[in-house]
mmCIF file of C-alpha atoms and ligand atoms in Angstrom:
data_model
loop_
_atom_site.group_PDB
_atom_site.id
_atom_site.type_symbol
_atom_site.label_atom_id
_atom_site.label_comp_id
_atom_site.label_asym_id
_atom_site.label_seq_id
_atom_site.Cartn_x
_atom_site.Cartn_y
_atom_site.Cartn_z
ATOM 1 C CA UNK A 1 6.849 21.736 -33.683
ATOM 2 C CA UNK A 2 3.744 22.955 -32.862
ATOM 3 C CA UNK A 3 3.543 27.388 -32.170
ATOM 4 C CA UNK A 4 3.267 28.147 -28.450
ATOM 5 C CA UNK A 5 0.242 29.963 -28.287
ATOM 6 C CA UNK A 6 2.565 32.643 -25.888
ATOM 7 C CA UNK A 7 3.748 33.057 -29.377
ATOM 8 C CA UNK A 8 1.360 33.523 -31.622
ATOM 9 C CA UNK A 9 0.392 30.024 -31.603
ATOM 10 C CA UNK A 10 -3.283 28.459 -31.571
ATOM 11 C CA UNK A 11 -3.897 27.677 -27.323
ATOM 12 C CA UNK A 12 -4.077 23.795 -26.956
ATOM 13 C CA UNK A 13 -8.049 24.668 -25.461
ATOM 14 C CA UNK A 14 -10.575 27.872 -25.865
ATOM 15 C CA UNK A 15 -11.741 28.157 -22.233
ATOM 16 C CA UNK A 16 -9.240 28.520 -19.258
ATOM 17 C CA UNK A 17 -8.945 26.021 -16.424
ATOM 18 C CA UNK A 18 -7.321 26.625 -13.218
ATOM 19 C CA UNK A 19 -5.794 23.795 -10.992
ATOM 20 C CA UNK A 20 -8.949 23.166 -8.537
ATOM 21 C CA UNK A 21 -12.578 23.820 -8.301
ATOM 22 C CA UNK A 22 -15.504 22.702 -6.225
ATOM 23 C CA UNK A 23 -18.232 20.673 -7.597
ATOM 24 C CA UNK A 24 -21.595 21.927 -6.157
ATOM 25 C CA UNK A 25 -24.917 19.744 -7.987
ATOM 26 C CA UNK A 26 -29.036 20.359 -7.573
ATOM 27 C CA UNK A 27 -28.485 18.140 -3.978
ATOM 28 C CA UNK A 28 -25.961 20.578 -2.375
ATOM 29 C CA UNK A 29 -27.952 23.429 -3.066
ATOM 30 C CA UNK A 30 -31.219 21.290 -1.833
ATOM 31 C CA UNK A 31 -29.799 20.878 1.512
ATOM 32 C CA UNK A 32 -28.552 23.760 1.976
ATOM 33 C CA UNK A 33 -31.954 25.429 1.388
ATOM 34 C CA UNK A 34 -33.541 22.918 3.662
ATOM 35 C CA UNK A 35 -30.972 23.914 6.488
ATOM 36 C CA UNK A 36 -32.391 27.666 5.756
ATOM 37 C CA UNK A 37 -35.600 26.563 6.498
ATOM 38 C CA UNK A 38 -34.623 25.175 9.973
ATOM 39 C CA UNK A 39 -35.214 26.196 13.678
ATOM 40 C CA UNK A 40 -31.426 26.367 14.051
ATOM 41 C CA UNK A 41 -29.118 27.681 11.989
ATOM 42 C CA UNK A 42 -26.192 27.388 14.062
ATOM 43 C CA UNK A 43 -25.037 24.706 16.209
ATOM 44 C CA UNK A 44 -27.999 22.931 15.465
ATOM 45 C CA UNK A 45 -28.307 19.594 14.512
ATOM 46 C CA UNK A 46 -27.192 19.834 11.451
ATOM 47 C CA UNK A 47 -23.449 20.250 13.490
ATOM 48 C CA UNK A 48 -23.798 16.811 15.675
ATOM 49 C CA UNK A 49 -25.035 14.850 12.594
ATOM 50 C CA UNK A 50 -21.783 15.751 10.744
ATOM 51 C CA UNK A 51 -19.995 15.259 13.722
ATOM 52 C CA UNK A 52 -20.603 11.669 13.468
ATOM 53 C CA UNK A 53 -20.240 11.430 9.682
ATOM 54 C CA UNK A 54 -17.117 12.514 9.775
ATOM 55 C CA UNK A 55 -16.180 9.895 12.834
ATOM 56 C CA UNK A 56 -17.594 7.003 10.925
ATOM 57 C CA UNK A 57 -15.485 7.990 8.150
ATOM 58 C CA UNK A 58 -12.575 8.525 9.535
ATOM 59 C CA UNK A 59 -13.067 6.078 12.227
ATOM 60 C CA UNK A 60 -11.711 8.837 14.538
ATOM 61 C CA UNK A 61 -14.133 8.487 18.044
ATOM 62 C CA UNK A 62 -14.547 12.238 17.926
ATOM 63 C CA UNK A 63 -14.856 14.845 15.509
ATOM 64 C CA UNK A 64 -15.258 18.685 15.949
ATOM 65 C CA UNK A 65 -16.327 20.577 13.372
ATOM 66 C CA UNK A 66 -15.187 24.436 13.368
ATOM 67 C CA UNK A 67 -15.237 27.503 10.837
ATOM 68 C CA UNK A 68 -12.518 26.643 8.655
ATOM 69 C CA UNK A 69 -9.118 24.520 8.968
ATOM 70 C CA UNK A 70 -6.720 27.740 9.558
ATOM 71 C CA UNK A 71 -9.398 27.550 13.349
ATOM 72 C CA UNK A 72 -9.022 23.457 13.789
ATOM 73 C CA UNK A 73 -4.793 23.973 13.504
ATOM 74 C CA UNK A 74 -4.905 26.959 16.123
ATOM 75 C CA UNK A 75 -7.643 24.879 18.546
ATOM 76 C CA UNK A 76 -5.576 21.587 18.072
ATOM 77 C CA UNK A 77 -2.118 23.339 18.858
ATOM 78 C CA UNK A 78 -3.671 24.772 22.142
ATOM 79 C CA UNK A 79 -5.023 21.545 23.009
ATOM 80 C CA UNK A 80 -1.896 19.603 22.614
ATOM 81 C CA UNK A 81 -0.916 22.336 24.672
ATOM 82 C CA UNK A 82 1.851 24.335 22.641
ATOM 83 C CA UNK A 83 3.170 27.901 24.252
ATOM 84 C CA UNK A 84 5.548 29.996 24.821
ATOM 85 C CA UNK A 85 9.169 28.192 24.701
ATOM 86 C CA UNK A 86 8.456 25.289 23.077
ATOM 87 C CA UNK A 87 9.628 23.917 19.386
ATOM 88 C CA UNK A 88 7.042 22.536 17.451
ATOM 89 C CA UNK A 89 8.875 20.995 14.018
ATOM 90 C CA UNK A 90 6.852 21.793 10.623
ATOM 91 C CA UNK A 91 6.798 20.238 7.254
ATOM 92 C CA UNK A 92 8.266 22.944 5.115
ATOM 93 C CA UNK A 93 6.192 23.073 2.153
ATOM 94 C CA UNK A 94 2.975 23.771 2.765
ATOM 95 C CA UNK A 95 0.203 26.105 3.659
ATOM 96 C CA UNK A 96 1.368 28.807 5.985
ATOM 97 C CA UNK A 97 -1.844 28.146 8.501
ATOM 98 C CA UNK A 98 0.230 24.928 9.542
ATOM 99 C CA UNK A 99 2.742 26.859 10.992
ATOM 100 C CA UNK A 100 1.094 30.133 11.366
ATOM 101 C CA UNK A 101 -0.847 27.878 13.956
ATOM 102 C CA UNK A 102 2.443 27.146 16.111
ATOM 103 C CA UNK A 103 3.012 30.903 16.658
ATOM 104 C CA UNK A 104 -0.581 31.603 17.557
ATOM 105 C CA UNK A 105 0.292 29.673 20.592
ATOM 106 C CA UNK A 106 3.521 31.551 21.429
ATOM 107 C CA UNK A 107 5.251 28.762 20.346
ATOM 108 C CA UNK A 108 8.073 28.515 17.436
ATOM 109 C CA UNK A 109 8.008 26.466 14.461
ATOM 110 C CA UNK A 110 11.417 24.451 13.281
ATOM 111 C CA UNK A 111 10.867 23.317 9.786
ATOM 112 C CA UNK A 112 11.738 20.374 8.270
ATOM 113 C CA UNK A 113 12.892 19.432 5.212
ATOM 114 C CA UNK A 114 10.821 17.154 2.570
ATOM 115 C CA UNK A 115 11.695 13.834 1.020
ATOM 116 C CA UNK A 116 12.627 14.429 -2.315
ATOM 117 C CA UNK A 117 10.687 12.168 -3.786
ATOM 118 C CA UNK A 118 7.193 12.216 -2.095
ATOM 119 C CA UNK A 119 7.412 15.889 -0.686
ATOM 120 C CA UNK A 120 6.261 15.067 2.627
ATOM 121 C CA UNK A 121 7.840 15.636 5.991
ATOM 122 C CA UNK A 122 11.510 13.997 5.617
ATOM 123 C CA UNK A 123 11.502 11.512 9.266
ATOM 124 C CA UNK A 124 15.345 11.415 9.066
ATOM 125 C CA UNK A 125 15.307 15.657 8.889
ATOM 126 C CA UNK A 126 12.428 15.772 11.973
ATOM 127 C CA UNK A 127 14.416 13.141 14.060
ATOM 128 C CA UNK A 128 17.569 15.600 13.679
ATOM 129 C CA UNK A 129 16.097 18.750 14.808
ATOM 130 C CA UNK A 130 14.452 17.460 17.996
ATOM 131 C CA UNK A 131 15.692 19.160 21.266
ATOM 132 C CA UNK A 132 14.756 19.032 24.500
ATOM 133 C CA UNK A 133 12.226 21.714 23.755
ATOM 134 C CA UNK A 134 10.315 19.743 21.029
ATOM 135 C CA UNK A 135 7.025 19.425 21.890
ATOM 136 C CA UNK A 136 5.357 18.141 18.756
ATOM 137 C CA UNK A 137 5.008 17.822 15.327
ATOM 138 C CA UNK A 138 2.807 19.622 12.149
ATOM 139 C CA UNK A 139 2.997 17.005 9.611
ATOM 140 C CA UNK A 140 1.080 17.740 6.334
ATOM 141 C CA UNK A 141 -0.480 14.938 3.808
ATOM 142 C CA UNK A 142 0.881 17.112 1.183
ATOM 143 C CA UNK A 143 -1.321 16.646 -2.258
ATOM 144 C CA UNK A 144 -3.513 14.247 -0.008
ATOM 145 C CA UNK A 145 -0.535 11.086 0.478
ATOM 146 C CA UNK A 146 -0.534 10.094 3.569
ATOM 147 C CA UNK A 147 2.563 11.110 5.959
ATOM 148 C CA UNK A 148 5.321 8.204 6.420
ATOM 149 C CA UNK A 149 3.096 7.457 9.807
ATOM 150 C CA UNK A 150 5.096 4.448 10.846
ATOM 151 C CA UNK A 151 8.604 6.488 11.263
ATOM 152 C CA UNK A 152 6.841 9.567 12.503
ATOM 153 C CA UNK A 153 4.707 7.914 15.331
ATOM 154 C CA UNK A 154 8.015 5.910 16.360
ATOM 155 C CA UNK A 155 9.601 9.697 16.731
ATOM 156 C CA UNK A 156 6.691 10.952 18.555
ATOM 157 C CA UNK A 157 6.632 7.687 21.109
ATOM 158 C CA UNK A 158 10.668 7.742 21.858
ATOM 159 C CA UNK A 159 10.134 11.479 22.721
ATOM 160 C CA UNK A 160 6.850 12.170 23.769
ATOM 161 C CA UNK A 161 5.690 14.435 21.019
ATOM 162 C CA UNK A 162 2.146 15.313 20.137
ATOM 163 C CA UNK A 163 1.526 14.708 16.083
ATOM 164 C CA UNK A 164 -0.903 17.028 14.195
ATOM 165 C CA UNK A 165 -1.833 16.043 11.072
ATOM 166 C CA UNK A 166 -2.636 18.310 8.818
ATOM 167 C CA UNK A 167 -5.042 16.869 6.353
ATOM 168 C CA UNK A 168 -6.679 19.611 4.504
ATOM 169 C CA UNK A 169 -5.691 17.769 1.570
ATOM 170 C CA UNK A 170 -6.093 14.331 2.339
ATOM 171 C CA UNK A 171 -9.872 13.694 3.500
ATOM 172 C CA UNK A 172 -10.740 10.074 2.275
ATOM 173 C CA UNK A 173 -6.932 8.864 1.952
ATOM 174 C CA UNK A 174 -5.899 5.870 3.337
ATOM 175 C CA UNK A 175 -2.906 4.430 5.460
ATOM 176 C CA UNK A 176 -2.275 1.221 5.236
ATOM 177 C CA UNK A 177 -5.678 0.220 5.391
ATOM 178 C CA UNK A 178 -6.508 2.747 8.175
ATOM 179 C CA UNK A 179 -8.149 6.490 7.336
ATOM 180 C CA UNK A 180 -6.468 9.541 7.989
ATOM 181 C CA UNK A 181 -8.356 10.955 10.966
ATOM 182 C CA UNK A 182 -7.948 8.636 13.121
ATOM 183 C CA UNK A 183 -4.293 7.812 13.165
ATOM 184 C CA UNK A 184 -2.204 10.886 14.550
ATOM 185 C CA UNK A 185 -3.059 12.406 18.186
ATOM 186 C CA UNK A 186 -5.325 14.832 16.387
ATOM 187 C CA UNK A 187 -6.231 15.513 12.088
ATOM 188 C CA UNK A 188 -6.840 18.546 11.116
ATOM 189 C CA UNK A 189 -8.980 19.230 8.009
ATOM 190 C CA UNK A 190 -10.263 21.480 5.712
ATOM 191 C CA UNK A 191 -13.297 21.974 3.524
ATOM 192 C CA UNK A 192 -12.493 25.087 1.589
ATOM 193 C CA UNK A 193 -13.960 25.212 -2.120
ATOM 194 C CA UNK A 194 -10.443 23.832 -3.912
ATOM 195 C CA UNK A 195 -10.720 20.978 -1.194
ATOM 196 C CA UNK A 196 -11.756 17.539 -2.277
ATOM 197 C CA UNK A 197 -15.520 18.416 -0.404
ATOM 198 C CA UNK A 198 -16.276 22.114 0.653
ATOM 199 C CA UNK A 199 -18.679 23.908 2.712
ATOM 200 C CA UNK A 200 -17.961 27.413 1.544
ATOM 201 C CA UNK A 201 -15.403 27.686 4.634
ATOM 202 C CA UNK A 202 -14.936 24.927 7.074
ATOM 203 C CA UNK A 203 -12.985 22.821 8.958
ATOM 204 C CA UNK A 204 -12.829 19.834 11.578
ATOM 205 C CA UNK A 205 -10.846 17.947 14.290
ATOM 206 C CA UNK A 206 -10.660 14.158 14.711
ATOM 207 C CA UNK A 207 -9.064 12.732 17.677
ATOM 208 C CA UNK A 208 -9.207 9.096 19.519
ATOM 209 C CA UNK A 209 -8.659 10.985 23.176
ATOM 210 C CA UNK A 210 -11.735 12.162 25.446
ATOM 211 C CA UNK A 211 -9.572 14.861 26.919
ATOM 212 C CA UNK A 212 -8.620 16.826 23.811
ATOM 213 C CA UNK A 213 -12.115 16.368 22.528
ATOM 214 C CA UNK A 214 -13.625 17.894 25.666
ATOM 215 C CA UNK A 215 -10.809 20.581 25.296
ATOM 216 C CA UNK A 216 -11.465 21.494 21.739
ATOM 217 C CA UNK A 217 -15.230 21.784 22.119
ATOM 218 C CA UNK A 218 -14.130 24.555 24.634
ATOM 219 C CA UNK A 219 -11.947 26.433 22.711
ATOM 220 C CA UNK A 220 -14.387 26.298 19.675
ATOM 221 C CA UNK A 221 -17.182 28.375 21.909
ATOM 222 C CA UNK A 222 -15.166 31.200 23.939
ATOM 223 C CA UNK A 223 -13.898 28.461 26.086
ATOM 224 C CA UNK A 224 -17.317 28.239 28.132
ATOM 225 C CA UNK A 225 -18.356 24.822 29.661
ATOM 226 C CA UNK A 226 -21.652 23.720 30.679
ATOM 227 C CA UNK A 227 -20.573 20.851 32.164
ATOM 228 C CA UNK A 228 -20.496 21.051 35.995
ATOM 229 C CA UNK A 229 -17.512 18.574 36.635
ATOM 230 C CA UNK A 230 -15.630 21.334 34.927
ATOM 231 C CA UNK A 231 -16.381 24.316 36.716
ATOM 232 C CA UNK A 232 -14.929 25.859 39.597
ATOM 233 C CA UNK A 233 -17.984 27.512 41.130
ATOM 234 C CA UNK A 234 -20.728 24.479 40.125
ATOM 235 C CA UNK A 235 -24.219 25.121 40.426
ATOM 236 C CA UNK A 236 -27.761 24.035 39.684
ATOM 237 C CA UNK A 237 -29.271 27.211 38.067
ATOM 238 C CA UNK A 238 -29.933 26.733 35.209
ATOM 239 C CA UNK A 239 -28.726 29.372 33.186
ATOM 240 C CA UNK A 240 -25.882 28.969 34.554
ATOM 241 C CA UNK A 241 -22.185 28.394 32.219
ATOM 242 C CA UNK A 242 -18.041 29.252 33.066
ATOM 243 C CA UNK A 243 -15.571 30.234 30.929
ATOM 244 C CA UNK A 244 -12.685 28.152 32.130
ATOM 245 C CA UNK A 245 -10.521 28.826 29.257
ATOM 246 C CA UNK A 246 -9.869 31.885 26.678
ATOM 247 C CA UNK A 247 -11.682 30.127 23.728
ATOM 248 C CA UNK A 248 -12.923 32.036 20.300
ATOM 249 C CA UNK A 249 -15.862 31.481 18.458
ATOM 250 C CA UNK A 250 -14.554 28.540 15.693
ATOM 251 C CA UNK A 251 -18.721 27.881 15.180
ATOM 252 C CA UNK A 252 -19.971 25.955 11.824
ATOM 253 C CA UNK A 253 -23.195 26.692 10.625
ATOM 254 C CA UNK A 254 -25.531 24.744 10.400
ATOM 255 C CA UNK A 255 -25.632 26.044 6.764
ATOM 256 C CA UNK A 256 -22.592 25.036 6.057
ATOM 257 C CA UNK A 257 -22.732 21.165 7.848
ATOM 258 C CA UNK A 258 -25.947 20.664 5.185
ATOM 259 C CA UNK A 259 -23.499 21.567 2.336
ATOM 260 C CA UNK A 260 -20.507 19.632 3.831
ATOM 261 C CA UNK A 261 -23.325 16.553 4.530
ATOM 262 C CA UNK A 262 -24.200 16.249 1.096
ATOM 263 C CA UNK A 263 -20.810 16.577 -0.197
ATOM 264 C CA UNK A 264 -19.502 14.111 2.145
ATOM 265 C CA UNK A 265 -21.866 11.341 0.533
ATOM 266 C CA UNK A 266 -20.183 11.749 -2.601
ATOM 267 C CA UNK A 267 -16.669 11.618 -1.534
ATOM 268 C CA UNK A 268 -16.308 8.010 -2.807
ATOM 269 C CA UNK A 269 -17.102 9.189 -5.943
ATOM 270 C CA UNK A 270 -15.320 11.979 -6.266
ATOM 271 C CA UNK A 271 -12.329 10.015 -4.873
ATOM 272 C CA UNK A 272 -12.502 7.617 -8.148
ATOM 273 C CA UNK A 273 -12.319 10.450 -10.158
ATOM 274 C CA UNK A 274 -9.498 11.946 -8.678
ATOM 275 C CA UNK A 275 -7.702 8.679 -8.572
ATOM 276 C CA UNK A 276 -8.687 8.239 -12.102
ATOM 277 C CA UNK A 277 -7.414 11.294 -13.102
ATOM 278 C CA UNK A 278 -4.289 11.053 -11.497
ATOM 279 C CA UNK A 279 -3.440 7.594 -13.014
ATOM 280 C CA UNK A 280 -4.180 9.365 -16.607
ATOM 281 C CA UNK A 281 -1.787 11.808 -16.383
ATOM 282 C CA UNK A 282 1.110 9.741 -14.744
ATOM 283 C CA UNK A 283 0.679 7.658 -17.438
ATOM 284 C CA UNK A 284 1.361 10.618 -19.646
ATOM 285 C CA UNK A 285 3.997 11.154 -18.158
ATOM 286 C CA UNK A 286 5.805 8.800 -17.153
ATOM 287 C CA UNK A 287 7.871 8.161 -20.379
ATOM 288 C CA UNK A 288 8.959 11.758 -20.663
ATOM 289 C CA UNK A 289 12.271 13.117 -19.367
ATOM 290 C CA UNK A 290 11.360 16.796 -18.319
ATOM 291 C CA UNK A 291 8.908 15.780 -16.227
ATOM 292 C CA UNK A 292 9.640 14.211 -12.755
ATOM 293 C CA UNK A 293 6.499 12.251 -11.644
ATOM 294 C CA UNK A 294 5.479 12.517 -7.532
ATOM 295 C CA UNK A 295 6.398 9.616 -5.471
ATOM 296 C CA UNK A 296 3.673 7.065 -4.614
ATOM 297 C CA UNK A 297 4.538 5.474 -1.426
ATOM 298 C CA UNK A 298 2.866 2.188 -0.845
ATOM 299 C CA UNK A 299 1.146 2.399 2.369
ATOM 300 C CA UNK A 300 -0.614 5.144 1.344
ATOM 301 C CA UNK A 301 -4.189 4.871 -0.729
ATOM 302 C CA UNK A 302 -4.374 8.255 -1.768
ATOM 303 C CA UNK A 303 -7.296 10.950 -2.580
ATOM 304 C CA UNK A 304 -5.382 13.313 -4.105
ATOM 305 C CA UNK A 305 -5.846 16.957 -4.130
ATOM 306 C CA UNK A 306 -3.120 18.470 -5.732
ATOM 307 C CA UNK A 307 -1.079 16.976 -9.172
ATOM 308 C CA UNK A 308 1.986 18.568 -9.056
ATOM 309 C CA UNK A 309 4.180 18.921 -11.936
ATOM 310 C CA UNK A 310 7.546 19.335 -11.312
ATOM 311 C CA UNK A 311 10.349 19.769 -14.400
ATOM 312 C CA UNK A 312 13.389 18.384 -14.985
ATOM 313 C CA UNK A 313 15.695 21.326 -15.113
ATOM 314 C CA UNK A 314 18.626 18.969 -16.552
ATOM 315 C CA UNK A 315 16.026 18.661 -19.771
ATOM 316 C CA UNK A 316 14.438 22.035 -20.414
ATOM 317 C CA UNK A 317 15.816 24.730 -21.710
ATOM 318 C CA UNK A 318 13.453 26.987 -20.045
ATOM 319 C CA UNK A 319 12.791 27.855 -16.521
ATOM 320 C CA UNK A 320 9.250 27.364 -14.428
ATOM 321 C CA UNK A 321 8.323 30.553 -14.904
ATOM 322 C CA UNK A 322 8.230 30.418 -18.536
ATOM 323 C CA UNK A 323 6.684 26.839 -18.445
ATOM 324 C CA UNK A 324 4.316 27.888 -16.763
ATOM 325 C CA UNK A 325 3.198 31.376 -18.374
ATOM 326 C CA UNK A 326 3.273 28.934 -21.274
ATOM 327 C CA UNK A 327 0.658 26.891 -20.041
ATOM 328 C CA UNK A 328 -1.534 29.532 -18.885
ATOM 329 C CA UNK A 329 -1.163 30.691 -22.553
ATOM 330 C CA UNK A 330 -2.319 27.424 -24.007
ATOM 331 C CA UNK A 331 -5.326 28.147 -21.105
ATOM 332 C CA UNK A 332 -4.609 25.493 -18.434
ATOM 333 C CA UNK A 333 -3.989 28.154 -15.679
ATOM 334 C CA UNK A 334 -1.517 26.094 -12.952
ATOM 335 C CA UNK A 335 -0.829 27.145 -9.558
ATOM 336 C CA UNK A 336 2.147 26.936 -7.014
ATOM 337 C CA UNK A 337 2.091 25.166 -3.768
ATOM 338 C CA UNK A 338 4.011 26.044 -1.996
ATOM 339 C CA UNK A 339 6.537 28.585 -1.041
ATOM 340 C CA UNK A 340 8.666 27.121 1.642
ATOM 341 C CA UNK A 341 6.361 28.415 4.845
ATOM 342 C CA UNK A 342 9.886 29.995 6.275
ATOM 343 C CA UNK A 343 11.025 31.862 2.983
ATOM 344 C CA UNK A 344 7.199 34.399 3.055
ATOM 345 C CA UNK A 345 8.517 37.776 4.173
ATOM 346 C CA UNK A 346 6.998 37.732 7.746
ATOM 347 C CA UNK A 347 9.135 34.439 8.702
ATOM 348 C CA UNK A 348 11.961 35.994 7.230
ATOM 349 C CA UNK A 349 11.706 38.827 9.880
ATOM 350 C CA UNK A 350 11.352 36.168 12.167
ATOM 351 C CA UNK A 351 15.148 35.380 11.681
ATOM 352 C CA UNK A 352 14.537 31.898 9.255
ATOM 353 C CA UNK A 353 17.333 31.849 6.829
ATOM 354 C CA UNK A 354 17.792 31.044 3.121
ATOM 355 C CA UNK A 355 18.849 27.486 2.545
ATOM 356 C CA UNK A 356 17.104 26.274 5.897
ATOM 357 C CA UNK A 357 15.575 23.231 3.613
ATOM 358 C CA UNK A 358 16.995 22.746 0.235
ATOM 359 C CA UNK A 359 15.099 20.055 -0.976
ATOM 360 C CA UNK A 360 12.074 22.313 -0.475
ATOM 361 C CA UNK A 361 13.517 24.949 -1.892
ATOM 362 C CA UNK A 362 14.803 22.802 -4.922
ATOM 363 C CA UNK A 363 11.335 21.201 -5.090
ATOM 364 C CA UNK A 364 9.855 24.820 -4.862
ATOM 365 C CA UNK A 365 11.885 25.606 -7.832
ATOM 366 C CA UNK A 366 10.494 23.737 -10.038
ATOM 367 C CA UNK A 367 7.043 22.663 -9.169
ATOM 368 C CA UNK A 368 3.350 23.422 -10.534
ATOM 369 C CA UNK A 369 0.036 22.012 -9.992
ATOM 370 C CA UNK A 370 -2.176 20.949 -12.809
ATOM 371 C CA UNK A 371 -5.627 21.018 -12.387
ATOM 372 C CA UNK A 372 -7.146 18.167 -10.744
ATOM 373 C CA UNK A 373 -11.025 18.032 -9.747
ATOM 374 C CA UNK A 374 -13.350 15.886 -10.178
ATOM 375 C CA UNK A 375 -15.827 17.870 -12.740
ATOM 376 C CA UNK A 376 -12.758 17.997 -15.077
ATOM 377 C CA UNK A 377 -14.542 16.060 -18.305
ATOM 378 C CA UNK A 378 -12.235 13.583 -20.125
ATOM 379 C CA UNK A 379 -11.554 16.485 -22.582
ATOM 380 C CA UNK A 380 -10.430 18.995 -19.706
ATOM 381 C CA UNK A 381 -7.684 16.070 -18.724
ATOM 382 C CA UNK A 382 -6.690 15.239 -22.614
ATOM 383 C CA UNK A 383 -6.355 18.951 -23.143
ATOM 384 C CA UNK A 384 -3.738 19.387 -20.069
ATOM 385 C CA UNK A 385 -1.839 16.350 -21.225
ATOM 386 C CA UNK A 386 -1.513 18.185 -24.496
ATOM 387 C CA UNK A 387 -0.716 20.983 -23.111
ATOM 388 C CA UNK A 388 2.329 19.608 -20.815
ATOM 389 C CA UNK A 389 3.770 17.891 -23.728
ATOM 390 C CA UNK A 390 3.329 20.688 -26.305
ATOM 391 C CA UNK A 391 5.357 23.167 -23.773
ATOM 392 C CA UNK A 392 7.696 20.582 -23.373
ATOM 393 C CA UNK A 393 8.769 19.686 -26.700
ATOM 394 C CA UNK A 394 8.751 22.979 -27.463
ATOM 395 C CA UNK A 395 11.668 23.599 -24.414
ATOM 396 C CA UNK A 396 13.190 20.162 -24.773
ATOM 397 C CA UNK A 397 16.729 20.081 -24.451
ATOM 398 C CA UNK A 398 18.466 17.703 -26.617
ATOM 399 C CA UNK A 399 21.016 15.706 -24.828
HETATM 400 C C1 PLP B 1 -6.222 24.770 3.116
HETATM 401 C C2 PLP B 1 -5.321 24.706 3.504
HETATM 402 C C3 PLP B 1 -5.018 24.598 5.512
HETATM 403 C C4 PLP B 1 -6.097 26.202 5.701
HETATM 404 O O1 PLP B 1 -7.392 26.010 5.788
HETATM 405 P P1 PLP B 1 -8.460 26.843 5.757
HETATM 406 O O2 PLP B 1 -9.527 25.895 5.521
HETATM 407 O O3 PLP B 1 -8.084 27.842 4.177
HETATM 408 O O4 PLP B 1 -7.925 27.495 6.933
HETATM 409 C C5 PLP B 1 -4.249 24.791 6.390
HETATM 410 N N1 PLP B 1 -3.242 23.460 5.313
HETATM 411 C C6 PLP B 1 -3.238 23.091 4.473
HETATM 412 C C7 PLP B 1 -1.872 22.414 4.092
HETATM 413 C C8 PLP B 1 -4.266 23.867 3.383
HETATM 414 O O5 PLP B 1 -4.194 22.903 2.192
#
């Protein structure tokens, strides 16, 4: 057996590779430079063009570009009307922002457990948590795989709930042929550099509902309106605008919009490459009892953002930390997505107990994300496969 690098053996590769990174090319740089020469470098024509482009890609009637994915979630939660005394059911395996947006509005996040095979929010867990105070659901397309819309949409309809889809991982994904972004009441995207396409920082909310759209647009810019029909004191004075809500400055710049427009043109290529890498990993790990491969539901045509390597504790003599450290020493640097949100100490102080979502906690204990991004070469992919196989062989438990 090959000696692991962590014990002084030769690493599988010389240069470290991380779990994700952006892919910026010359045309992206040119697009940004051109935007910088324009008359308006924020809230100008590129924002409108970007919003049209996002509507087209997602099939949603309206898109609102914002400063980042967290701002998108915050505005969506406010537009949904979440507030004091309300409960909102949230996936437990997600980035903290999916739940923080509920707290921002003064409502209470209630954490649902995950499906142990897909790692997405489990509709049965959601149903058990519904009370007369429940107002909505924040469901995350974890790793890019669409949530179980058939079940969630039925639950929302039966109980009058607002569905906010956190699609930070899922631009390019389709559910039963329909693009993510046009299915939930509101869908939130992030364009952070590790996500599938980037604007440096950036986000968007898509919706088909005109009322929600107007509210989102207003809240993005201080709650100020120029639309006379919305004013308490309409006048024909050309300078007059009126603040009618407490909003924010969550605008995206035209510089960022230019970068994102350029990146969105590459979405089909990025998406195809991600799918290709996922197929290679799935095939390489399929016959390894040490590794559990994420289940894909047939409804979701997934542009995968993360590749989850889930260890099978019954077939390994090591724990997650040892496996993680051994991979790092081979120069393949994983990351863990995510600590169940309610286990963050901030949430612990709010009174959420350990053991709340058993499937989420079991998932967390044995999982990590291995490199997945479109600029990976075939060599990078094969190095990653070799590193995983090498570490798994070393720690294999004889049964
Ligand atoms: C990245 C991410 C966010 C937040 O997006 P930002 O653009 O970083 O604010 C929210 N939810 C999920 C699931 C994410 O992965």
